[in-house]
Structure formats: structure tokens, C-alpha cells
Amino acid sequence: MTVQFKPAETFRDTFTYKKSPEDLLRFPFPFPEDSYMYSVNIEPHVRGGPTAAFQAVFDIDEHYIAECKERARVLAEDPKRCQVLPHMMTAEWDTLELIMESLAADYPEHFTLSKDGDAWTWVNRPLGIQQSFIFGKAETLPCGPFEYITRQAQGDFTLQDQREDNLFVDGGMVTTQADWSLEFDIGMSFHEWHGPVPLAHEKGVFDRALKYLLRLQYGQPVRRLNWTMTVNPRLDTSPENYPVWGPDKASVTPQNVADKVHLRVELQTLYRLPRSNAILFGIRCYLTSVADIAKVPKWRRRLHRVLRDLNPDIAAYKGLPRFREMVVDYLAPLDDGAPTSAGIAPDIDKIEA
Amino acid sequence: MTAAQPFSVRVREIVELAPSLKRFSFEPAHGGAFPTPPAGGHVLLTLRDGARVMKNAYSLVSPPSERARYDIIVRLVAQSRGGSSFLHRRVAAGDVLEMANPVSLFPLASTAKKHLLIGGGIGITPLLSFLPELKARGARFELHQLATLEEVPVFERLLAPYAAGEEIRVHGGGRAAFDLAGLLARQPLGTHVYVCGPHSLMDAVASTAAALGWPKGKVHKESFGGDVTGLPFRAVLRKSGIEVEVGESQSLLEAIEAAGVEAPCLCRGGACGQCATSLVEGEADHRDDFLSAEEKAAGTLIMTCVSRARGPRIVIDL
């Protein structure tokens, strides 16, 4: 695949972020059916899948360079967006190994990893990085191994330690988050950090998901899709910065709704790590405007139906009430009532101009 | 990331460590490197002796930094008719075997202030994979290996690469002379104990630690787990009009898929509920976390990804 990177696009202030037609078709649309409710929607993370976003272990797209720049800006303003507790150092190296090996194998034109025993050299051509270091010796890298490699990956990552039959979020790189805070959650157990989610606790979703993840096996990663909606293509919607982005919600009007409101999808992946037995949780964020979604007939029909019938508690938790009605009103005339096929694939291979 | 399929391995070297102990080194049969071996991990070898197929689990003893080869140590059990005898007597360098991706059910605790390792006999094997990892972490540890008198030098040789300046001891005086209670009693707070060996030893460590007030989460016993396996059975797929044999290391879902029948599924681990299928006849051995206790007792649904038949035959609505 030949990706044309767009290094100058922005995710704040000027918001020049845009999707090419190819990028739109690879979007991991999150709704496999015309209605939505919480479930343990976890499946094996195998190569392939309904769109091109599922082709690699860690997906790289045309926004790679711009996203890495945005991450660096967020970290410069607030270094606490990356924190790892001291007992997770082994998991940090596990993460670096997994991400470097996966990127080098999936994108040999962009990344190269060479090894001579513990002496490794990493080349990241899109970001213009060449780094030699000793695996296992943190002082040979410019920063901790987890921070080093996740500065060069799209999406957020957290590290979960497994002990006492529970998972604890003991580290993370969190700069593209949907309104949650690593600084607040770090050290929490599985049910603690999922505390705010409505309905799902009562349905036993988290009890089952925890049991499943405690058994997650090395070499058998799993994935799920999660979603919300964000005004403007803003990656960093953190509680710390709520005063910056919260007021955006009031800027949505029936005239600008399609361009302003974005469906925000997280392709979440979970990997058991070998040395540490920790779990690496990847939260890869994809933003697509309602106007772009409207270019795909199946997706616009389905998004209309899902939002129209959405449980009000879920809508409130996801912060949609200020603009949900406007999105539904925009999409309603575009939904001809035709049945939609099961699954998330766009069912077209070209976007009509 | 491709969900772990079994791979072919070639026997690269066999070394006799003692009359009943051999170390087998494997390399990927088709080149390349193995996945990083997990500390305390094991692999499942498929051994084909004529028509007989055995699947045996062996701890990996090679360090996480070693990707060119995987090593296991196998004891020839007296009167073995199974895997250890086959490996000792029938397998030679150059042979190709089938191996499953490594699994780790005996990991090191990341929050331990100190690691106390106790091995009995061949139970030394996962401890051998812990040692380089503990050294790499700069972690504090202590190791005690129980052995028969004649095997003391064998185990001392295996431990020698890690022994310099460390508390590593091989005990040849039998269990009676080994002061387990004293050892556990003098450990500092925050110590985790790991034991691998005969069940009697593992139980003794667990009960002694409990009696001394150790928290349960600080006591770790080697386990090869694998809760999808069980006795073979036959499943009749009523709608498809076929019958499938479910092997002992195969799930019902895998057997259905192998027969070319498309069955609903998502997580493949008993959590999401997608594969719930009506159970028309027979009794289920429920192993999922999805169905409620009442639903399990009602006996009308089965989760094909993890649950099995309790008995020789079931009929399901697929």
C-alpha cells in the first residue's frame, strides 16, 4: 500500500484534518447492525476484516505524521499524559518490542528494525528517526521505552498488570482520548476505571469481559470497536482540557452539523505480553465527519437508525444530547428505509464524487 | 497477530543431561524466528506415534532473548507409554514435529519485592526460564531445587550459569530434610513464592504458606490449564443433518467449523454470548461466563466455543 502522508493537517485551532476517499473507505465503522447496545463485542484480532483498517497489527494511515506531531504537542503541554508505574518496566520493553516488530513487518517501506543481540537499531522513515539502543537498558533511549515507541504510534495505549485475579491500569500514553484521564485512572482496577459507564455493569458486561481478559493468551490478541461523537476533528478531548473543547458543543447548528460533528471510533486491541504477562491495550482513534459518512449509503442509513433509536442513558454518557437531534435530522432524508447488510463493510469500493 | 496456528518445528539438537533427562532444542522448520518465549511459558507438542496422537505440554527453558531456538527438558518416566517415552526413544535430530504457540499460565509477579522459587525434580524447567528474566529485571530472588542424590550434579550444572552471587541451592537429602516451613517463615514481606514439581510438593508449599498467613495471591503453582479440553464426544447438528466428532483438545466450535458448517461466534472465549446454540438432547458441561446459573441448570443452551458434552453425545440446533 502506498500511503500519502499529510504532515501539515491539524487536530485543533485550524482543524485542517480531512479524509481522502481511500481513507474514508478504510474507516472501521462501528455498527454491525441498525441498533446499538452494550455487549462484550470482543473478537480475535486477525489480519483482514471488513475494511483496510484491520490489515495490520497496528494500523498506520495517511494521518500518521500529523498525529505523532499532535501527540508531541500534547505531551509538551502536559507531560502527565504519559505515565508508567515503576513495576511495569518489563512491560515497557515488551511493548517496544511488539510495536517495533509489528510496524517493521507490516510496513517495511516505512520502518526497519535490525538487531545484533541486544544492540538494536530502529529506523522510522516518516518521522526521520534513526535510533540505536540496547534492549533492556532504558538509559540508552531518549525517554522510557514505552513513551519512546508510543510517541511513534497512532492511538493511545495503556498497560494493565494482572494480579489478584484483576487487571490494574498501571501505565499509559493517553493523548487522543474520549474524555477520560490517565492521571485520574492510573492504578485503578478493571471495575473501578469502568465505573462511569451506564447500563453495562447491570448487564454483567464487565464481569464477563474481565474473566475473558484474565484468560487472554499470548499470541492470540483480540479487538473490539467502541464509539462516541466529537465536535470538530479534535483528537485530544481530555477532561483536563474540557474548557478548551467543551464549548464546541454549543457551536453546532443545522447548517454546519454535517461538517462539525464527527463519529469517533476506537479500534481497541488487547495483547498479552511475554516477559511481563501484562496486557497492552491499544485504543486507536478514527474520526469521520457525518458529511463523509453520508457518502456511503449503507453507513448513512445505519448511523441514522442507530442515533434515532439510541438509549438516552447511553446518549447522555457519550455527551451527545446537545447535537444528536440535529445529526438525526440531517441524516433522516438520506435514509431511504432500504434494508442494510449485516456487518460493518461499506459495500462500495469507490466514493462517488 | 494472526491468531496462533500450530507451526512446524525441526529438532535441532538432543542432549542427554542424565540417564532419564534429555534436552530437546527446536528451530522453526521453515526458517525465521520464534515468538519471544514468555517467562514461565509452555508449549504443546503434537506427537504422532503411528495412528496414536499425543498432545503433551512442556515448559520452555530458553530465555526470552533466545528466538532462534526453543528448548525443553523431558524426563523419561518409568513405564511411560506416552509422550516422554516417544520423545526419548523415537525422536531424532532433524525430525519435524508440530508445536502450538507458547502459552503462559505461570507468570512472574511484577509487584513482588522478592521471588522465592521452589522446584521438585523436573519441576525445575519453568524456573530455568524465570532466572534470566529475573536477572534482566535486577530482581531479588532465591531458588531451592529438590533432587535425588544422583541428580544433584545435573541440576547444579543447569543452574550454574545463573548461580554466581545468588541464593541458589540444590537439596539432595529428600523432602524430610528440607525445612519448607522455616524457608517460608524467614521470607521478607512482599515475597512471592513459585513452586513447580509433584502435586504433593505444590500442595505442601500452598498449605504451609497459608498456615503462615501468606496472602493467596502471593503463592503461584505451575499449571498447564487449558479448560477447553476434555473427553471426546459426538455432536449431532440437527439442521445441517451431520454429525461431528469432537476431539479431546478441540472445542465443539472448532469441530463444527472443521466440518464446514458456519456457526455464530465472536469472542471464542465464553464471554460474548454470540455462539449460544439450542441444546436439543444430551447434557452440557458448561464452561462459559455468559449463561446465568439458572440458564445453565435449564440445560437448553450451549456455548459452542468453550462448553462440551457431559456424556458421549449431544444434539444441537445448528
Short mmCIF file of N, CA, C and O in Angstrom, two decimals, chain B residues 53-128:
data_model
loop_
_atom_site.label_atom_id
_atom_site.label_comp_id
_atom_site.label_asym_id
_atom_site.label_seq_id
_atom_site.Cartn_x
_atom_site.Cartn_y
_atom_site.Cartn_z
N VAL B 53 -2.13 -40.23 18.51
CA VAL B 53 -1.72 -38.82 18.56
C VAL B 53 -1.73 -38.36 20.01
O VAL B 53 -2.72 -38.51 20.71
N MET B 54 -0.57 -37.88 20.46
CA MET B 54 -0.47 -37.38 21.84
C MET B 54 -0.18 -35.90 21.81
O MET B 54 0.60 -35.43 21.00
N LYS B 55 -0.83 -35.15 22.71
CA LYS B 55 -0.53 -33.72 22.84
C LYS B 55 0.00 -33.50 24.25
O LYS B 55 -0.74 -33.65 25.22
N ASN B 56 1.29 -33.18 24.35
CA ASN B 56 1.91 -33.01 25.66
C ASN B 56 2.44 -31.60 25.83
O ASN B 56 2.99 -31.02 24.90
N ALA B 57 2.29 -31.07 27.05
CA ALA B 57 2.77 -29.72 27.37
C ALA B 57 4.14 -29.80 28.02
O ALA B 57 4.37 -30.64 28.91
N TYR B 58 5.07 -28.95 27.58
CA TYR B 58 6.41 -28.89 28.17
C TYR B 58 6.79 -27.44 28.40
O TYR B 58 6.60 -26.59 27.53
N SER B 59 7.37 -27.17 29.57
CA SER B 59 7.84 -25.82 29.87
C SER B 59 9.01 -25.48 28.97
O SER B 59 9.89 -26.30 28.74
N LEU B 60 9.05 -24.24 28.51
CA LEU B 60 10.21 -23.76 27.76
C LEU B 60 11.30 -23.37 28.76
O LEU B 60 11.03 -22.70 29.75
N VAL B 61 12.53 -23.81 28.50
CA VAL B 61 13.61 -23.44 29.41
C VAL B 61 14.54 -22.40 28.79
O VAL B 61 15.51 -21.97 29.40
N SER B 62 14.25 -21.98 27.55
CA SER B 62 15.13 -20.99 26.92
C SER B 62 14.74 -19.58 27.36
O SER B 62 13.59 -19.30 27.64
N PRO B 63 15.71 -18.65 27.40
CA PRO B 63 15.44 -17.29 27.87
C PRO B 63 14.65 -16.48 26.85
O PRO B 63 14.68 -16.78 25.65
N PRO B 64 13.93 -15.42 27.30
CA PRO B 64 13.13 -14.60 26.39
C PRO B 64 13.95 -13.98 25.26
O PRO B 64 13.40 -13.66 24.20
N SER B 65 15.25 -13.83 25.46
CA SER B 65 16.07 -13.21 24.41
C SER B 65 16.41 -14.20 23.29
O SER B 65 16.90 -13.79 22.25
N GLU B 66 16.15 -15.48 23.51
CA GLU B 66 16.52 -16.50 22.52
C GLU B 66 15.33 -16.79 21.61
O GLU B 66 14.34 -17.39 22.03
N ARG B 67 15.44 -16.37 20.36
CA ARG B 67 14.33 -16.55 19.43
C ARG B 67 14.65 -17.57 18.34
O ARG B 67 13.78 -17.97 17.59
N ALA B 68 15.93 -17.95 18.21
CA ALA B 68 16.31 -18.88 17.15
C ALA B 68 15.94 -20.31 17.52
O ALA B 68 15.73 -21.15 16.65
N ARG B 69 15.85 -20.60 18.82
CA ARG B 69 15.51 -21.96 19.22
C ARG B 69 14.66 -21.95 20.48
O ARG B 69 14.68 -20.99 21.26
N TYR B 70 13.87 -23.01 20.63
CA TYR B 70 13.12 -23.26 21.86
C TYR B 70 13.69 -24.53 22.46
O TYR B 70 13.85 -25.54 21.77
N ASP B 71 13.98 -24.51 23.77
CA ASP B 71 14.47 -25.70 24.45
C ASP B 71 13.46 -26.21 25.46
O ASP B 71 12.81 -25.42 26.16
N ILE B 72 13.35 -27.53 25.53
CA ILE B 72 12.57 -28.16 26.61
C ILE B 72 13.43 -29.26 27.22
O ILE B 72 14.38 -29.74 26.58
N ILE B 73 13.14 -29.63 28.46
CA ILE B 73 13.83 -30.77 29.08
C ILE B 73 12.76 -31.79 29.44
O ILE B 73 11.73 -31.45 30.06
N VAL B 74 12.98 -33.04 29.03
CA VAL B 74 11.96 -34.08 29.20
C VAL B 74 12.53 -35.22 30.04
O VAL B 74 13.64 -35.70 29.77
N ARG B 75 11.79 -35.60 31.07
CA ARG B 75 12.20 -36.76 31.86
C ARG B 75 11.50 -38.00 31.32
O ARG B 75 10.29 -37.98 31.08
N LEU B 76 12.27 -39.07 31.15
CA LEU B 76 11.70 -40.36 30.75
C LEU B 76 11.10 -40.99 31.99
O LEU B 76 11.81 -41.30 32.95
N VAL B 77 9.78 -41.10 31.99
CA VAL B 77 9.10 -41.65 33.15
C VAL B 77 9.09 -43.17 33.03
O VAL B 77 8.82 -43.71 31.95
N ALA B 78 9.41 -43.86 34.12
CA ALA B 78 9.43 -45.32 34.09
C ALA B 78 8.07 -45.83 33.63
O ALA B 78 7.03 -45.30 34.00
N GLN B 79 8.06 -46.82 32.80
CA GLN B 79 6.84 -47.43 32.26
C GLN B 79 5.98 -46.44 31.47
O GLN B 79 4.78 -46.63 31.33
N SER B 80 6.61 -45.36 30.97
CA SER B 80 5.82 -44.41 30.17
C SER B 80 5.42 -45.08 28.87
O SER B 80 6.21 -45.73 28.21
N ARG B 81 4.14 -44.92 28.52
CA ARG B 81 3.73 -45.36 27.19
C ARG B 81 3.38 -44.12 26.37
O ARG B 81 2.84 -44.21 25.30
N GLY B 82 3.67 -42.95 26.94
CA GLY B 82 3.19 -41.73 26.33
C GLY B 82 4.29 -40.89 25.71
O GLY B 82 5.26 -41.39 25.14
N GLY B 83 4.13 -39.58 25.87
CA GLY B 83 4.97 -38.63 25.16
C GLY B 83 6.43 -38.68 25.55
O GLY B 83 7.30 -38.57 24.67
N SER B 84 6.74 -38.85 26.83
CA SER B 84 8.14 -38.78 27.22
C SER B 84 8.91 -39.96 26.63
O SER B 84 10.04 -39.82 26.17
N SER B 85 8.27 -41.12 26.62
CA SER B 85 8.92 -42.29 26.02
C SER B 85 9.12 -42.09 24.53
O SER B 85 10.18 -42.39 23.96
N PHE B 86 8.10 -41.55 23.88
CA PHE B 86 8.19 -41.32 22.44
C PHE B 86 9.34 -40.35 22.14
O PHE B 86 10.16 -40.58 21.25
N LEU B 87 9.40 -39.25 22.90
CA LEU B 87 10.46 -38.26 22.66
C LEU B 87 11.83 -38.86 22.93
O LEU B 87 12.78 -38.66 22.17
N HIS B 88 11.96 -39.62 24.01
CA HIS B 88 13.27 -40.18 24.36
C HIS B 88 13.73 -41.26 23.39
O HIS B 88 14.91 -41.36 23.09
N ARG B 89 12.78 -42.08 22.92
CA ARG B 89 13.19 -43.27 22.18
C ARG B 89 13.02 -43.16 20.68
O ARG B 89 13.70 -43.86 19.93
N ARG B 90 12.09 -42.30 20.24
CA ARG B 90 11.75 -42.33 18.82
C ARG B 90 12.13 -41.07 18.06
O ARG B 90 12.19 -41.08 16.84
N VAL B 91 12.32 -39.98 18.78
CA VAL B 91 12.57 -38.70 18.08
C VAL B 91 14.07 -38.47 17.94
O VAL B 91 14.83 -38.68 18.89
N ALA B 92 14.48 -38.07 16.73
CA ALA B 92 15.91 -37.85 16.47
C ALA B 92 16.10 -36.46 15.89
O ALA B 92 15.15 -35.82 15.40
N ALA B 93 17.34 -35.98 15.95
CA ALA B 93 17.66 -34.68 15.37
C ALA B 93 17.24 -34.67 13.90
O ALA B 93 17.41 -35.66 13.18
N GLY B 94 16.67 -33.57 13.44
CA GLY B 94 16.20 -33.47 12.06
C GLY B 94 14.72 -33.76 11.91
O GLY B 94 14.12 -33.37 10.90
N ASP B 95 14.13 -34.45 12.88
CA ASP B 95 12.70 -34.75 12.79
C ASP B 95 11.88 -33.45 12.86
O ASP B 95 12.29 -32.48 13.50
N VAL B 96 10.72 -33.48 12.22
CA VAL B 96 9.84 -32.32 12.26
C VAL B 96 8.58 -32.66 13.07
O VAL B 96 7.96 -33.69 12.85
N LEU B 97 8.26 -31.81 14.02
CA LEU B 97 7.09 -32.01 14.88
C LEU B 97 6.18 -30.79 14.80
O LEU B 97 6.58 -29.74 14.30
N GLU B 98 4.98 -30.95 15.33
CA GLU B 98 4.02 -29.84 15.34
C GLU B 98 3.97 -29.26 16.74
O GLU B 98 3.85 -29.97 17.73
N MET B 99 4.09 -27.93 16.81
CA MET B 99 4.11 -27.25 18.11
C MET B 99 3.09 -26.12 18.10
O MET B 99 2.94 -25.43 17.09
N ALA B 100 2.38 -25.93 19.22
CA ALA B 100 1.45 -24.81 19.32
C ALA B 100 2.18 -23.60 19.88
O ALA B 100 3.18 -23.73 20.57
N ASN B 101 1.66 -22.42 19.58
CA ASN B 101 2.21 -21.17 20.09
C ASN B 101 2.37 -21.25 21.61
O ASN B 101 1.54 -21.82 22.30
N PRO B 102 3.46 -20.68 22.16
CA PRO B 102 3.63 -20.78 23.61
C PRO B 102 2.52 -20.08 24.40
O PRO B 102 1.95 -19.09 23.93
N VAL B 103 2.26 -20.60 25.56
CA VAL B 103 1.20 -20.12 26.44
C VAL B 103 1.85 -19.85 27.80
O VAL B 103 2.76 -20.57 28.19
N SER B 104 1.40 -18.83 28.49
CA SER B 104 1.94 -18.58 29.81
C SER B 104 0.85 -18.58 30.87
O SER B 104 0.00 -17.71 30.88
N LEU B 105 0.87 -19.57 31.73
CA LEU B 105 -0.08 -19.62 32.85
C LEU B 105 0.66 -19.60 34.17
O LEU B 105 0.10 -19.86 35.22
N PHE B 106 1.97 -19.30 34.12
CA PHE B 106 2.81 -19.34 35.32
C PHE B 106 3.74 -18.14 35.27
O PHE B 106 4.95 -18.28 35.21
N PRO B 107 3.15 -16.94 35.27
CA PRO B 107 3.98 -15.74 35.07
C PRO B 107 4.65 -15.26 36.36
O PRO B 107 4.25 -15.65 37.46
N LEU B 108 5.64 -14.41 36.21
CA LEU B 108 6.27 -13.75 37.36
C LEU B 108 5.43 -12.54 37.76
O LEU B 108 4.92 -11.82 36.91
N ALA B 109 5.31 -12.33 39.06
CA ALA B 109 4.55 -11.17 39.56
C ALA B 109 5.39 -9.91 39.42
O ALA B 109 6.56 -9.90 39.80
N SER B 110 4.77 -8.84 38.89
CA SER B 110 5.56 -7.62 38.66
C SER B 110 5.74 -6.82 39.94
O SER B 110 6.64 -6.00 40.02
N THR B 111 4.87 -7.03 40.92
CA THR B 111 4.95 -6.21 42.13
C THR B 111 5.70 -6.89 43.27
O THR B 111 5.78 -6.35 44.37
N ALA B 112 6.26 -8.10 43.02
CA ALA B 112 6.94 -8.82 44.10
C ALA B 112 8.19 -8.07 44.55
O ALA B 112 8.95 -7.55 43.74
N LYS B 113 8.41 -8.02 45.88
CA LYS B 113 9.65 -7.45 46.42
C LYS B 113 10.77 -8.47 46.29
O LYS B 113 11.94 -8.13 46.22
N LYS B 114 10.39 -9.76 46.34
CA LYS B 114 11.36 -10.84 46.22
C LYS B 114 10.63 -12.05 45.65
O LYS B 114 9.44 -12.24 45.90
N HIS B 115 11.36 -12.87 44.87
CA HIS B 115 10.79 -14.07 44.27
C HIS B 115 11.46 -15.29 44.90
O HIS B 115 12.68 -15.41 44.84
N LEU B 116 10.67 -16.19 45.46
CA LEU B 116 11.19 -17.43 46.03
C LEU B 116 10.77 -18.57 45.11
O LEU B 116 9.57 -18.82 44.92
N LEU B 117 11.74 -19.24 44.51
CA LEU B 117 11.44 -20.30 43.54
C LEU B 117 11.73 -21.66 44.17
O LEU B 117 12.82 -21.88 44.72
N ILE B 118 10.77 -22.57 44.07
CA ILE B 118 10.96 -23.91 44.63
C ILE B 118 10.62 -24.93 43.54
O ILE B 118 9.51 -24.93 42.99
N GLY B 119 11.59 -25.79 43.22
CA GLY B 119 11.37 -26.80 42.20
C GLY B 119 11.55 -28.19 42.78
O GLY B 119 12.38 -28.42 43.66
N GLY B 120 10.78 -29.14 42.28
CA GLY B 120 10.95 -30.54 42.66
C GLY B 120 11.21 -31.35 41.40
O GLY B 120 10.37 -31.37 40.50
N GLY B 121 12.40 -31.97 41.30
CA GLY B 121 12.71 -32.81 40.14
C GLY B 121 12.61 -32.04 38.83
O GLY B 121 13.15 -30.95 38.69
N ILE B 122 11.84 -32.59 37.88
CA ILE B 122 11.73 -31.98 36.56
C ILE B 122 10.99 -30.64 36.64
O ILE B 122 11.01 -29.85 35.68
N GLY B 123 10.39 -30.37 37.78
CA GLY B 123 9.75 -29.06 38.02
C GLY B 123 10.73 -27.90 37.97
O GLY B 123 10.34 -26.74 38.07
N ILE B 124 11.99 -28.21 37.75
CA ILE B 124 12.99 -27.14 37.57
C ILE B 124 12.76 -26.37 36.28
O ILE B 124 13.21 -25.23 36.14
N THR B 125 12.06 -26.98 35.33
CA THR B 125 12.06 -26.40 33.97
C THR B 125 11.50 -24.97 33.88
O THR B 125 12.18 -24.11 33.31
N PRO B 126 10.32 -24.67 34.43
CA PRO B 126 9.89 -23.27 34.30
C PRO B 126 10.78 -22.32 35.08
O PRO B 126 10.94 -21.15 34.70
N LEU B 127 11.39 -22.83 36.18
CA LEU B 127 12.27 -21.96 36.97
C LEU B 127 13.49 -21.56 36.14
O LEU B 127 14.00 -20.44 36.28
N LEU B 128 13.93 -22.45 35.26
CA LEU B 128 15.07 -22.12 34.40
C LEU B 128 14.73 -20.96 33.45
O LEU B 128 15.61 -20.20 33.07
#
